[in-house]
Structure formats: structure tokens, C-alpha cells
Coordinates of N, CA and C in Angstrom, one line a residue:
X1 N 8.9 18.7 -10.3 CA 9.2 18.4 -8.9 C 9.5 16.9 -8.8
X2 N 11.1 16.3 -8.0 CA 11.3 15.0 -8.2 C 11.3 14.7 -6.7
X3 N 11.4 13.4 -6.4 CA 11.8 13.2 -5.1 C 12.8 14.0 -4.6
X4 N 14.0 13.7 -5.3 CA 15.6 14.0 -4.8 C 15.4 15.8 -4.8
X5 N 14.4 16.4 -5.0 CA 13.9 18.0 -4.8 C 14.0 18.7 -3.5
X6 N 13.3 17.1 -2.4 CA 12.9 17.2 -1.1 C 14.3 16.9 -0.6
X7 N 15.3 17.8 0.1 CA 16.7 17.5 0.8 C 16.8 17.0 1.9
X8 N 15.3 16.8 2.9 CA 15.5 16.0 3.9 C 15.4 14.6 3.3
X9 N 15.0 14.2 2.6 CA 14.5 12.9 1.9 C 16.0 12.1 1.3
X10 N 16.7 10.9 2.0 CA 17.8 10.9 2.3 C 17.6 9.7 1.5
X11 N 18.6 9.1 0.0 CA 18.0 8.7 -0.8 C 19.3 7.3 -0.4
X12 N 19.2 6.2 -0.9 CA 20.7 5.2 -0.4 C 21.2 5.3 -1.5
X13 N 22.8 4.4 -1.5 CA 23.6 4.4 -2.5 C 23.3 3.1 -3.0
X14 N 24.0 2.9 -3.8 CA 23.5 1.9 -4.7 C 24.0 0.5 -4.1
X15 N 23.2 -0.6 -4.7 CA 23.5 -1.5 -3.9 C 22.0 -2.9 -4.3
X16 N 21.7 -3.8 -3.6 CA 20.7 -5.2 -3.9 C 19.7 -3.8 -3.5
X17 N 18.3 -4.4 -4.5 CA 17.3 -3.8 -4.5 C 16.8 -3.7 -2.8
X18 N 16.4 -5.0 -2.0 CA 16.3 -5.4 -1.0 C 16.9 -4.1 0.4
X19 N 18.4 -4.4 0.0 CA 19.2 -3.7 0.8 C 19.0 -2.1 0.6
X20 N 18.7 -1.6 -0.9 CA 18.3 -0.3 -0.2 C 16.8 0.3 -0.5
X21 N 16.1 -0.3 -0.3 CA 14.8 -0.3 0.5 C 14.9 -0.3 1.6
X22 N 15.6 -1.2 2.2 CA 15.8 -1.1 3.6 C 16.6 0.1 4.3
X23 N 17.8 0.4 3.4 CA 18.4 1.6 3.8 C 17.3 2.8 4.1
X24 N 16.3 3.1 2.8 CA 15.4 4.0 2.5 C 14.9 4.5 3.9
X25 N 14.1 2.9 4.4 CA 13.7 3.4 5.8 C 14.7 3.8 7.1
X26 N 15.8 3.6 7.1 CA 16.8 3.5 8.0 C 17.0 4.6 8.1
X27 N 17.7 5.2 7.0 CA 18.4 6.5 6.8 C 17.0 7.5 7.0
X28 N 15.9 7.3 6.6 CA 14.9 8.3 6.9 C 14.3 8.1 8.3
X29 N 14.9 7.8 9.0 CA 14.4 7.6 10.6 C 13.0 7.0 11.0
X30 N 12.4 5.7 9.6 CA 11.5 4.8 9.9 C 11.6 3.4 10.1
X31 N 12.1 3.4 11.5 CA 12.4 1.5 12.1 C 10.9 1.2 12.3
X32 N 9.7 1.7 12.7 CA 8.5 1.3 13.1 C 8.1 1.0 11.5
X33 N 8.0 1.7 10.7 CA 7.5 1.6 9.3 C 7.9 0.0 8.8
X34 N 9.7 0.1 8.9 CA 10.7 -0.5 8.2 C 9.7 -2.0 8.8
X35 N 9.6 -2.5 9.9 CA 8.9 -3.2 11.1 C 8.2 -3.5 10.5
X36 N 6.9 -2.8 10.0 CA 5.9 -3.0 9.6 C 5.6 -3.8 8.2
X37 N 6.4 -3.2 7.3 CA 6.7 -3.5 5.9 C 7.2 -5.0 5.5
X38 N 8.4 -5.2 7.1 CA 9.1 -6.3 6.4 C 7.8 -7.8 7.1
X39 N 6.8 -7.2 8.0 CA 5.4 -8.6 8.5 C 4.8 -8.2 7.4
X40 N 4.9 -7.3 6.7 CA 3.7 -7.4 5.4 C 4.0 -8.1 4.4
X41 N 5.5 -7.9 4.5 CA 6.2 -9.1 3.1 C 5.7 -10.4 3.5
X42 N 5.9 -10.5 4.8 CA 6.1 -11.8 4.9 C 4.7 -12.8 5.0
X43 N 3.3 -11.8 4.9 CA 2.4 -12.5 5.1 C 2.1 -12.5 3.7
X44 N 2.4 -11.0 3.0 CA 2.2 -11.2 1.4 C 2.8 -12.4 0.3
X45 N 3.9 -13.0 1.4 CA 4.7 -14.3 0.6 C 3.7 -15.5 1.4
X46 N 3.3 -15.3 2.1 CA 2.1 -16.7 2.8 C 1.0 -16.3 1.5
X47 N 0.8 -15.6 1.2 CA -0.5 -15.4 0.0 C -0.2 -15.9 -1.1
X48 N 0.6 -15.8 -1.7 CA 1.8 -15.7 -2.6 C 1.4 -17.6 -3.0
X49 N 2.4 -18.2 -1.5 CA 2.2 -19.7 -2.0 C 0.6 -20.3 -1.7
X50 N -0.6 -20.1 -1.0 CA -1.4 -20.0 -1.3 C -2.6 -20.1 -2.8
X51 N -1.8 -18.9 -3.3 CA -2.7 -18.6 -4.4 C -1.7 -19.0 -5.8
X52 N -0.5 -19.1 -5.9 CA 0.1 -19.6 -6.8 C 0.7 -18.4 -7.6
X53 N 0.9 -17.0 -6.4 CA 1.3 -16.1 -6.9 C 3.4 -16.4 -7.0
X54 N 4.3 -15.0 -7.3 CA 5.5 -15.0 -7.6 C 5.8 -14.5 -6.2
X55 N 6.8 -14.9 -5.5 CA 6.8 -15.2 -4.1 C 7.8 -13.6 -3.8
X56 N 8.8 -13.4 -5.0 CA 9.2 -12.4 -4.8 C 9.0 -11.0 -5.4
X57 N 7.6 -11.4 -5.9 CA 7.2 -10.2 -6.4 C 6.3 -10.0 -5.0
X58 N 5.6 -10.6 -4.7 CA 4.9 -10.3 -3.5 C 5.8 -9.6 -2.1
X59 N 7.0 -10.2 -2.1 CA 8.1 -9.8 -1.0 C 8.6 -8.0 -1.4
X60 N 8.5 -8.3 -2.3 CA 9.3 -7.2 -2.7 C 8.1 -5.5 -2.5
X61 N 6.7 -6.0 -3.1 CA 5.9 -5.4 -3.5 C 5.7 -4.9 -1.7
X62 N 5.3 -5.8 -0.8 CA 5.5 -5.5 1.0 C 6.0 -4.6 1.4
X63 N 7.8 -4.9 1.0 CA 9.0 -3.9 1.5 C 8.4 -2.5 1.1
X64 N 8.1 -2.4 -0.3 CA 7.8 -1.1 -1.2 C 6.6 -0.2 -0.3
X65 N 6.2 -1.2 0.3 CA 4.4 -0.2 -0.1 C 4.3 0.9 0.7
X66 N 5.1 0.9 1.5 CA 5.2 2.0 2.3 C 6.3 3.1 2.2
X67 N 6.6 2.7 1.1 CA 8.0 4.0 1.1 C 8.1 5.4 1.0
X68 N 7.4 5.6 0.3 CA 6.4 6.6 0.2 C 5.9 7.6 1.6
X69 N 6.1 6.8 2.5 CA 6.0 7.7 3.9 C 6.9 8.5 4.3
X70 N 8.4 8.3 3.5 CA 9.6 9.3 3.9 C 9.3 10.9 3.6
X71 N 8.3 11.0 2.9 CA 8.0 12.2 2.4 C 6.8 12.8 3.6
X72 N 6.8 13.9 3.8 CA 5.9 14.3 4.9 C 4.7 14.6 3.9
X73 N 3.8 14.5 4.8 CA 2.6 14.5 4.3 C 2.0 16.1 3.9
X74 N 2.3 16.8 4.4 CA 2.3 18.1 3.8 C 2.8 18.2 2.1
X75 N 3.8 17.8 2.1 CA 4.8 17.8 0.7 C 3.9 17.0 -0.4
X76 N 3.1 15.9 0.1 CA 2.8 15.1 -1.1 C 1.9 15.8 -1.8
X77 N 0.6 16.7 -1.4 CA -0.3 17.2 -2.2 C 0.7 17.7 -3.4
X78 N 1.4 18.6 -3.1 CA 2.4 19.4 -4.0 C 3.1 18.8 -4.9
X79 N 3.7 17.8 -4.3 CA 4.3 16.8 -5.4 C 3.2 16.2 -6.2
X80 N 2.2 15.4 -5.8 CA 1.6 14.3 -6.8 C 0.7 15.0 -7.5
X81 N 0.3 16.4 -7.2 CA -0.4 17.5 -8.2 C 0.7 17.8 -9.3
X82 N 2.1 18.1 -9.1 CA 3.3 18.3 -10.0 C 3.2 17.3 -11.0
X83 N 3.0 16.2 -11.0 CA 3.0 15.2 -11.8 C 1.5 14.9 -12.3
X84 N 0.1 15.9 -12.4 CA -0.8 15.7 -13.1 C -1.5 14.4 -12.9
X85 N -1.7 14.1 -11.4 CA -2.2 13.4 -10.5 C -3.7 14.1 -10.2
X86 N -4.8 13.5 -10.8 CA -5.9 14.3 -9.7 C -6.3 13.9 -8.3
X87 N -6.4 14.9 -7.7 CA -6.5 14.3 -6.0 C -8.2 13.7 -5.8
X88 N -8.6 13.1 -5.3 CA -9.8 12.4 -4.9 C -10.2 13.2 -3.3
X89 N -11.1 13.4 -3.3 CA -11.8 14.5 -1.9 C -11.1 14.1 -1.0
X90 N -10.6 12.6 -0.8 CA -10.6 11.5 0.6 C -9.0 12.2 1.2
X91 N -8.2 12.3 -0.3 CA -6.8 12.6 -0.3 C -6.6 14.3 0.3
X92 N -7.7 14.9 -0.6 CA -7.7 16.3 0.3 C -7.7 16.3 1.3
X93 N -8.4 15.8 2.1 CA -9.3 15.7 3.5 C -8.2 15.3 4.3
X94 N -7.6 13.6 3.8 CA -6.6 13.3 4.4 C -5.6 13.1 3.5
X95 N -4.0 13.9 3.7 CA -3.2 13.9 2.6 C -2.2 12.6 2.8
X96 N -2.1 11.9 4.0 CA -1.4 11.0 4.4 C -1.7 9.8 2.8
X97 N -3.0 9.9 2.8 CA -3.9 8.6 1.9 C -2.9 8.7 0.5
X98 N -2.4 9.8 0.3 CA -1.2 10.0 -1.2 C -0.2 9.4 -1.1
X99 N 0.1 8.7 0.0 CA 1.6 7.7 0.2 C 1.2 6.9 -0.5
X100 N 0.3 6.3 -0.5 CA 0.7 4.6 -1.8 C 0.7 5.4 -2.9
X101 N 0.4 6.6 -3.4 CA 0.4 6.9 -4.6 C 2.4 7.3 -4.9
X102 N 2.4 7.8 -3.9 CA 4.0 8.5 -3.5 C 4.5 7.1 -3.5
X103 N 4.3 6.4 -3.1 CA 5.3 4.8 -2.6 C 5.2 4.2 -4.1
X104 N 4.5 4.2 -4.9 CA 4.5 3.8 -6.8 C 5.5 4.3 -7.0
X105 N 5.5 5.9 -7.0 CA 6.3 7.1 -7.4 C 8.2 7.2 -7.2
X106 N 8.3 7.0 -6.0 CA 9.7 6.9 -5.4 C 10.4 5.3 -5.8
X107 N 9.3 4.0 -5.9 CA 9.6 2.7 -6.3 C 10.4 2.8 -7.6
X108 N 9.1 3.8 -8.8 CA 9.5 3.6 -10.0 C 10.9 4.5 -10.1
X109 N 11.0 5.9 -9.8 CA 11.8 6.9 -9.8 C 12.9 6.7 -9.4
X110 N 12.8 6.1 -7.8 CA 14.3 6.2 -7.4 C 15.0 4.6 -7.7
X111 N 14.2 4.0 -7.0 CA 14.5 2.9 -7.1 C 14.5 1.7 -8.8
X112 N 13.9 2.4 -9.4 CA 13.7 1.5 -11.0 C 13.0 0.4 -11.3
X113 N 12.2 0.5 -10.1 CA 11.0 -0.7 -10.5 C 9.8 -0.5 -11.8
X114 N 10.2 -1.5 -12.7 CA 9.7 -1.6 -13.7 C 8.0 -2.5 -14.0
X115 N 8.5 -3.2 -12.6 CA 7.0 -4.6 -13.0 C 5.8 -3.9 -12.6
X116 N 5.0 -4.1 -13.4 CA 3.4 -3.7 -13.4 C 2.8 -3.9 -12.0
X117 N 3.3 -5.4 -12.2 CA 2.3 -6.1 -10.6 C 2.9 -5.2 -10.0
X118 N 4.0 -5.3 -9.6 CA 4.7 -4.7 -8.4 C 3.7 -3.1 -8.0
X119 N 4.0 -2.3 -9.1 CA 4.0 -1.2 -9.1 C 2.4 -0.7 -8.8
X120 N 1.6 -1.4 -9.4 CA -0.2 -1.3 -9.0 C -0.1 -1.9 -8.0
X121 N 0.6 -2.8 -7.2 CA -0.3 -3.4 -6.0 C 0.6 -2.2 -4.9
X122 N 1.5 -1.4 -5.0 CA 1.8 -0.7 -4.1 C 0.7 0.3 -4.2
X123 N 0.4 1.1 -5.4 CA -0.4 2.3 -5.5 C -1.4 2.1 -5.2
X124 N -1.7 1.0 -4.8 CA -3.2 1.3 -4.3 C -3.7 0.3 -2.8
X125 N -2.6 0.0 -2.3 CA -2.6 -0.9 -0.7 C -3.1 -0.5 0.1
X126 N -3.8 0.4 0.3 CA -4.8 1.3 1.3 C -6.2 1.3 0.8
X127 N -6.5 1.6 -0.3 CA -7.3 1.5 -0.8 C -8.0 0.5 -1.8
X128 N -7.1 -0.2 -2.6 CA -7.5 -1.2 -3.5 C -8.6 -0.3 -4.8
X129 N -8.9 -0.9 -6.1 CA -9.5 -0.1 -6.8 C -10.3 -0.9 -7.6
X130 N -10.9 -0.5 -9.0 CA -12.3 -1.5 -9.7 C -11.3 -2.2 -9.9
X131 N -11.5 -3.4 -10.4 CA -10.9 -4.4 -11.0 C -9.4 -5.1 -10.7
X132 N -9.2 -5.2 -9.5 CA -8.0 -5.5 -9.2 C -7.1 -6.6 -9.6
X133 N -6.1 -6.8 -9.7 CA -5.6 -7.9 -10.4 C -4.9 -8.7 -8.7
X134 N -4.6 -9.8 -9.2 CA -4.0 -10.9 -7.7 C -2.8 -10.3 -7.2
X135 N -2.0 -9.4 -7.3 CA -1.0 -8.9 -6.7 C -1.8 -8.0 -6.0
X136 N -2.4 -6.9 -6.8 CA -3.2 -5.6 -6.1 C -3.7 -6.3 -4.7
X137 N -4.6 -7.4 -4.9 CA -5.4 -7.6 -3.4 C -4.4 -8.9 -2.6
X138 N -3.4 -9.1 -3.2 CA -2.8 -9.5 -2.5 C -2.1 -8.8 -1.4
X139 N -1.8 -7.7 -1.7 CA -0.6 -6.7 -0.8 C -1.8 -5.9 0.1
X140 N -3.1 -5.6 -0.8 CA -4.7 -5.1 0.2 C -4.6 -6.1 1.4
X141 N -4.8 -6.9 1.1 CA -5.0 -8.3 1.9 C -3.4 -8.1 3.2
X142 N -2.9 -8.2 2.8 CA -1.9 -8.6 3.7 C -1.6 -7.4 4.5
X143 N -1.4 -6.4 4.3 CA -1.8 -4.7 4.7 C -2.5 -4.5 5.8
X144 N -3.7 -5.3 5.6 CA -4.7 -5.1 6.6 C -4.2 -6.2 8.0
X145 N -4.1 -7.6 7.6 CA -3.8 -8.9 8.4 C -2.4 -8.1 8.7
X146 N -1.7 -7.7 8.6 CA -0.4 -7.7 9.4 C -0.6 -5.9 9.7
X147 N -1.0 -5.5 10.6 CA -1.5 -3.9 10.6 C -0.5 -3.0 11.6
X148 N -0.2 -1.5 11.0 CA 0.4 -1.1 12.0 C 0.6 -0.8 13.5
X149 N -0.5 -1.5 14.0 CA -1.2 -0.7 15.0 C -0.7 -1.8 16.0
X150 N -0.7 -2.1 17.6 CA -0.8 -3.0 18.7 C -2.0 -4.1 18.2
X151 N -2.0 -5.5 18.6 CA -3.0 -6.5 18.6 C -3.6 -7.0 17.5
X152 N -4.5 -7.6 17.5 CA -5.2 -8.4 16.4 C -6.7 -7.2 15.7
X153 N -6.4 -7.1 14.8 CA -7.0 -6.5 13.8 C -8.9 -6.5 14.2
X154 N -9.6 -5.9 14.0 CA -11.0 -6.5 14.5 C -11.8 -7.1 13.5
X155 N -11.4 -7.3 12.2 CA -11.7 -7.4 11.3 C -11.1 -9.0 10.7
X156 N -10.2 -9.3 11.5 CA -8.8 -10.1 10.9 C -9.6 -12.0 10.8
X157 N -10.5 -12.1 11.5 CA -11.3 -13.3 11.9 C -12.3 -13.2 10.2
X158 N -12.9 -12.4 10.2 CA -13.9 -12.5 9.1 C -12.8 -12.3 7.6
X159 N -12.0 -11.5 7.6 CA -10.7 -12.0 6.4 C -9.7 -12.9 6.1
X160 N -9.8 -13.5 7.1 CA -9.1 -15.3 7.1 C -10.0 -15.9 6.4
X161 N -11.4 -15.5 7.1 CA -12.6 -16.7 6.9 C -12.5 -16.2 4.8
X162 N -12.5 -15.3 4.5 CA -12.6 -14.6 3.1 C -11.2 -14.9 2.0
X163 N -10.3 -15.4 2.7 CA -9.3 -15.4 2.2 C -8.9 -17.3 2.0
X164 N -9.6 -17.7 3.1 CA -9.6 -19.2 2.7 C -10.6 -19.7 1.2
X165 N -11.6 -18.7 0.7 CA -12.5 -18.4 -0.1 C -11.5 -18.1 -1.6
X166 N -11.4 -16.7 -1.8 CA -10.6 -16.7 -2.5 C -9.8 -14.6 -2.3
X167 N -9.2 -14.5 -3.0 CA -8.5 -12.8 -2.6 C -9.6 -11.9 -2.6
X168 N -10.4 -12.0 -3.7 CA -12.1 -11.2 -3.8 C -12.9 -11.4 -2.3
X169 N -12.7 -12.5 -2.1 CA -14.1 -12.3 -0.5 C -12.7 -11.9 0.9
X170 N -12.2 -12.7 0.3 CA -10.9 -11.4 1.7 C -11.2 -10.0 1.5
X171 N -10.8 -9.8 0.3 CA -10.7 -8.2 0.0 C -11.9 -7.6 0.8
X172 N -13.2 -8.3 0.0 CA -14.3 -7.7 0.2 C -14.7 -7.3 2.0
X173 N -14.2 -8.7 2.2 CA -14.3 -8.7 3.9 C -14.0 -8.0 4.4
X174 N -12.7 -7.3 4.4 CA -12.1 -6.0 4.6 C -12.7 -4.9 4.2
X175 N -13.2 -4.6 3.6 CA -13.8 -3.6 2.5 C -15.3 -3.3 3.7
X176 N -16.1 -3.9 3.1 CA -17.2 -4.5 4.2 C -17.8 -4.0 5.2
X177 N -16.2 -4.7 6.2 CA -16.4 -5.0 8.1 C -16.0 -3.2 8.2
X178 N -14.9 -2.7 7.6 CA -14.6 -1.3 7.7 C -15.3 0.1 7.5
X179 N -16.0 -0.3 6.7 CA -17.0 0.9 5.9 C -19.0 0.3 6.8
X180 N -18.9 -0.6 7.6 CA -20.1 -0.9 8.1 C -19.6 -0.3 9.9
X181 N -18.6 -0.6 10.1 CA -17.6 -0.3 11.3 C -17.3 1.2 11.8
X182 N -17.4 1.8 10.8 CA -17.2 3.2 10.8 C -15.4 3.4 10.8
X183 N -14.4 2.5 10.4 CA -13.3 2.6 10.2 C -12.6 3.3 9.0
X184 N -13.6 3.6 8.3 CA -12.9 4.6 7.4 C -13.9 6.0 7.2
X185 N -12.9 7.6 7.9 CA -13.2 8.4 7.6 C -14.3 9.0 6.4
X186 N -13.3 8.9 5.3 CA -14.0 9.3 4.3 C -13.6 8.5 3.3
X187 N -14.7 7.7 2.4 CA -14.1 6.6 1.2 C -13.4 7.1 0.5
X188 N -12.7 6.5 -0.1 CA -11.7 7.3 -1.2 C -12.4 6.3 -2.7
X189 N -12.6 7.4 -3.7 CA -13.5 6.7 -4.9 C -13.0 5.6 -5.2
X190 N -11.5 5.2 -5.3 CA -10.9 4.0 -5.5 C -11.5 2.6 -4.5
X191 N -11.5 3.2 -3.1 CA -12.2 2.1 -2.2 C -14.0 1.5 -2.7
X192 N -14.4 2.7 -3.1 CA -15.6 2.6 -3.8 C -15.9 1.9 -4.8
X193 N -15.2 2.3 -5.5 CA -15.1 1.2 -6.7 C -15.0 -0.3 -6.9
X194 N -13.9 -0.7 -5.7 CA -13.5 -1.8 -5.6 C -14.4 -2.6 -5.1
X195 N -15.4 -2.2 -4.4 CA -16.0 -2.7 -3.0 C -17.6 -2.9 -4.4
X196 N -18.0 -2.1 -5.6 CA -18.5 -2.3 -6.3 C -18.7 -3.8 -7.2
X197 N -17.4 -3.4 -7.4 CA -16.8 -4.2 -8.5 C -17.1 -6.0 -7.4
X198 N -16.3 -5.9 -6.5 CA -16.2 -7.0 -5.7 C -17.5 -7.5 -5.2
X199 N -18.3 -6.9 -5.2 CA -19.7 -7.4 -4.9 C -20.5 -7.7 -5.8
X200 N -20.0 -7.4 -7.2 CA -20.7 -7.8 -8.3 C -20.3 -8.9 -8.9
X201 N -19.1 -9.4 -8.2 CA -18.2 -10.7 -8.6 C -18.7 -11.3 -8.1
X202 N -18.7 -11.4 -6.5 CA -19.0 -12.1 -5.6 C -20.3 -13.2 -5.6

């Protein structure tokens, strides 16, 4: 089962990497997404010069992380099980949580993204995982501070304060305020892990 399987799934023609990512969301009728994606680049490139990260791997990795939503959420169990993905309870429970895994998927597949960074900090921007590398919690980090939702984040004061620190006590801050908050449903093992790992660093 490939992306191009799904026929509502309206793929662009060829063209700057940039430009059809953008198409991606256009053509699949996500301006709020598209919206969302391009304030996540743009805070993931404030991190970027910050931390001494690659400005357009960070931009790029932003645009990506959500692409993966063109696919209805119903379809992804089916697809990411096709591909010898095991599902984590969190993903059963809620299937939406398989888009960053989907948003890797359609990055590498349709699109031909090859870079490591790129491709782990998309697959896991919701969640983050053990041992993250500075792109991974860079795009975590930025994900959260630029959020889809109306207003200021309630969490966004204490991940400033963590992010002036270093990407680990941001991350964690987030990790933290959310799971003490009652903001996340059901952990997903990856969240778990990370939130392990990060407090053993810490």
C-alpha cells in the first residue's frame, strides 16, 4: 500500500522542494494546516540560529511535519500497519497520533527526502522519543511554542524559560507541564521514553 494508492490524496507536480510542499497542502484543501506549518518553520529557524543548528534543515523539517495529515485518519492504521509499523496503544486509541509517522512516510516517498535530521525530527514532533538528537527537539520544541490552536499556549512561559537553558529542559518543560496538566490523553511509549531519558540528563 503506497500513498499515491489513496486517489483523494492529490499529489503536486514537480517543481522547488518548498513549492510543492506547499502545493501538498493547497491541493489537499489544508490552508489552516499549510498556516500552521509555515509559524512552525519559522520559529524552528529562530531555534536553528539560537542553537547553531542548519537553518534550512530546520525550515524545511517545519513545512514537512505535518504532511502527513492529507491522509484521513481512518486510512493511516491501514497504511502504517502495510509497511510493518507496530502501532503503540496511544495510536490505537487515537489514530490521528500516526501522522508524524505518515508525515516521515509521504516526505521520504513522495517527496525524496533523504536527510536523517530532517526525516526523525518529522516522525516524531508530537511525541519526541529516548534519545533525541537537536533537530528531533528542535521541531518538538517549536510544535508546541507555535500551536494549532487560538492564543498563547499554557505551557509556553515555562518552555521559553527551558529553552533559554538548553533543547533538553525545553523539551522536558513541555513533556512535564502536559502529562502533570492532564493534556495528554494517553502517553504514547515514545513520549515516555523521552521524558525518561530527559530527566536522566537533566
Amino acid at each position: 500500500m503506497e500513498i499515491r494508492d489513496f486517489e483523494y490524496i492529490k499529489i503536486p507536480p514537480p517543481a522547488s522542494l518548498e513549492e510543492r510542499i506547499t502545493e501538498t497542502y493547497f491541493l489537499n484543501n489544508r490552508p489552516k494546516t499549510l498556516k500552521h506549518v509555515q509559524e512552525v518553520a519559522d520559529t524552528c529557524v529562530k531555534i536553528a540560529d539560537q542553537y547553531g543548528l542548519d537553518r534550512e534543515k530546520c525550515r524545511i523539517a517545519g513545512l514537512l511535519h505535518d504532511i502527513g495529515a492529507v491522509m484521513k485518519s481512518e486510512h493511516m492504521v491501514d497504511y502504517t500497519v502495510s509497511h510493518g509499523i507496530q502501532l503503540d496503544e496511544a495510536e490505537k486509541m487515537y489514530p490521528f497520533l500516526l501522522h508524524q509517522r505518515v508525515s516521515r512516510m509521504f516526505a521520504e516517498d513522495v517527496l525524496g527526502i533523504k536527510d536523517e535530521d530532517i526525516l526523525s525530527a518529522v516522525e516524531c514532533h508530537t511525541t519526541l522519543k529516548s534519545c533525541p538528537g537537536k533537530y528531533d527537539m528542535a521541531l518538538f520544541i517549536a510544535d508546541k511554542l507555535s500551536w494549532d490552536r487560538e492564543g498563547v499556549p499554557p505551557y509556553f512561559n515555562e518552555v521559553k524559560r527551558g529553552l533559554q537553558l538548553s533543547l533538553e529542559s525545553a523539551s522536558l518543560a513541555y513533556i512535564t507541564y502536559s502529562m502533570d496538566n492532564g493534556m495528554i490523553l494517553h502517553p504514547h511509549r515514545w513520549l515516555l521514553e523521552a521524558k525518561e531519558y530527559l530527566e536522566r540528563i537533566n
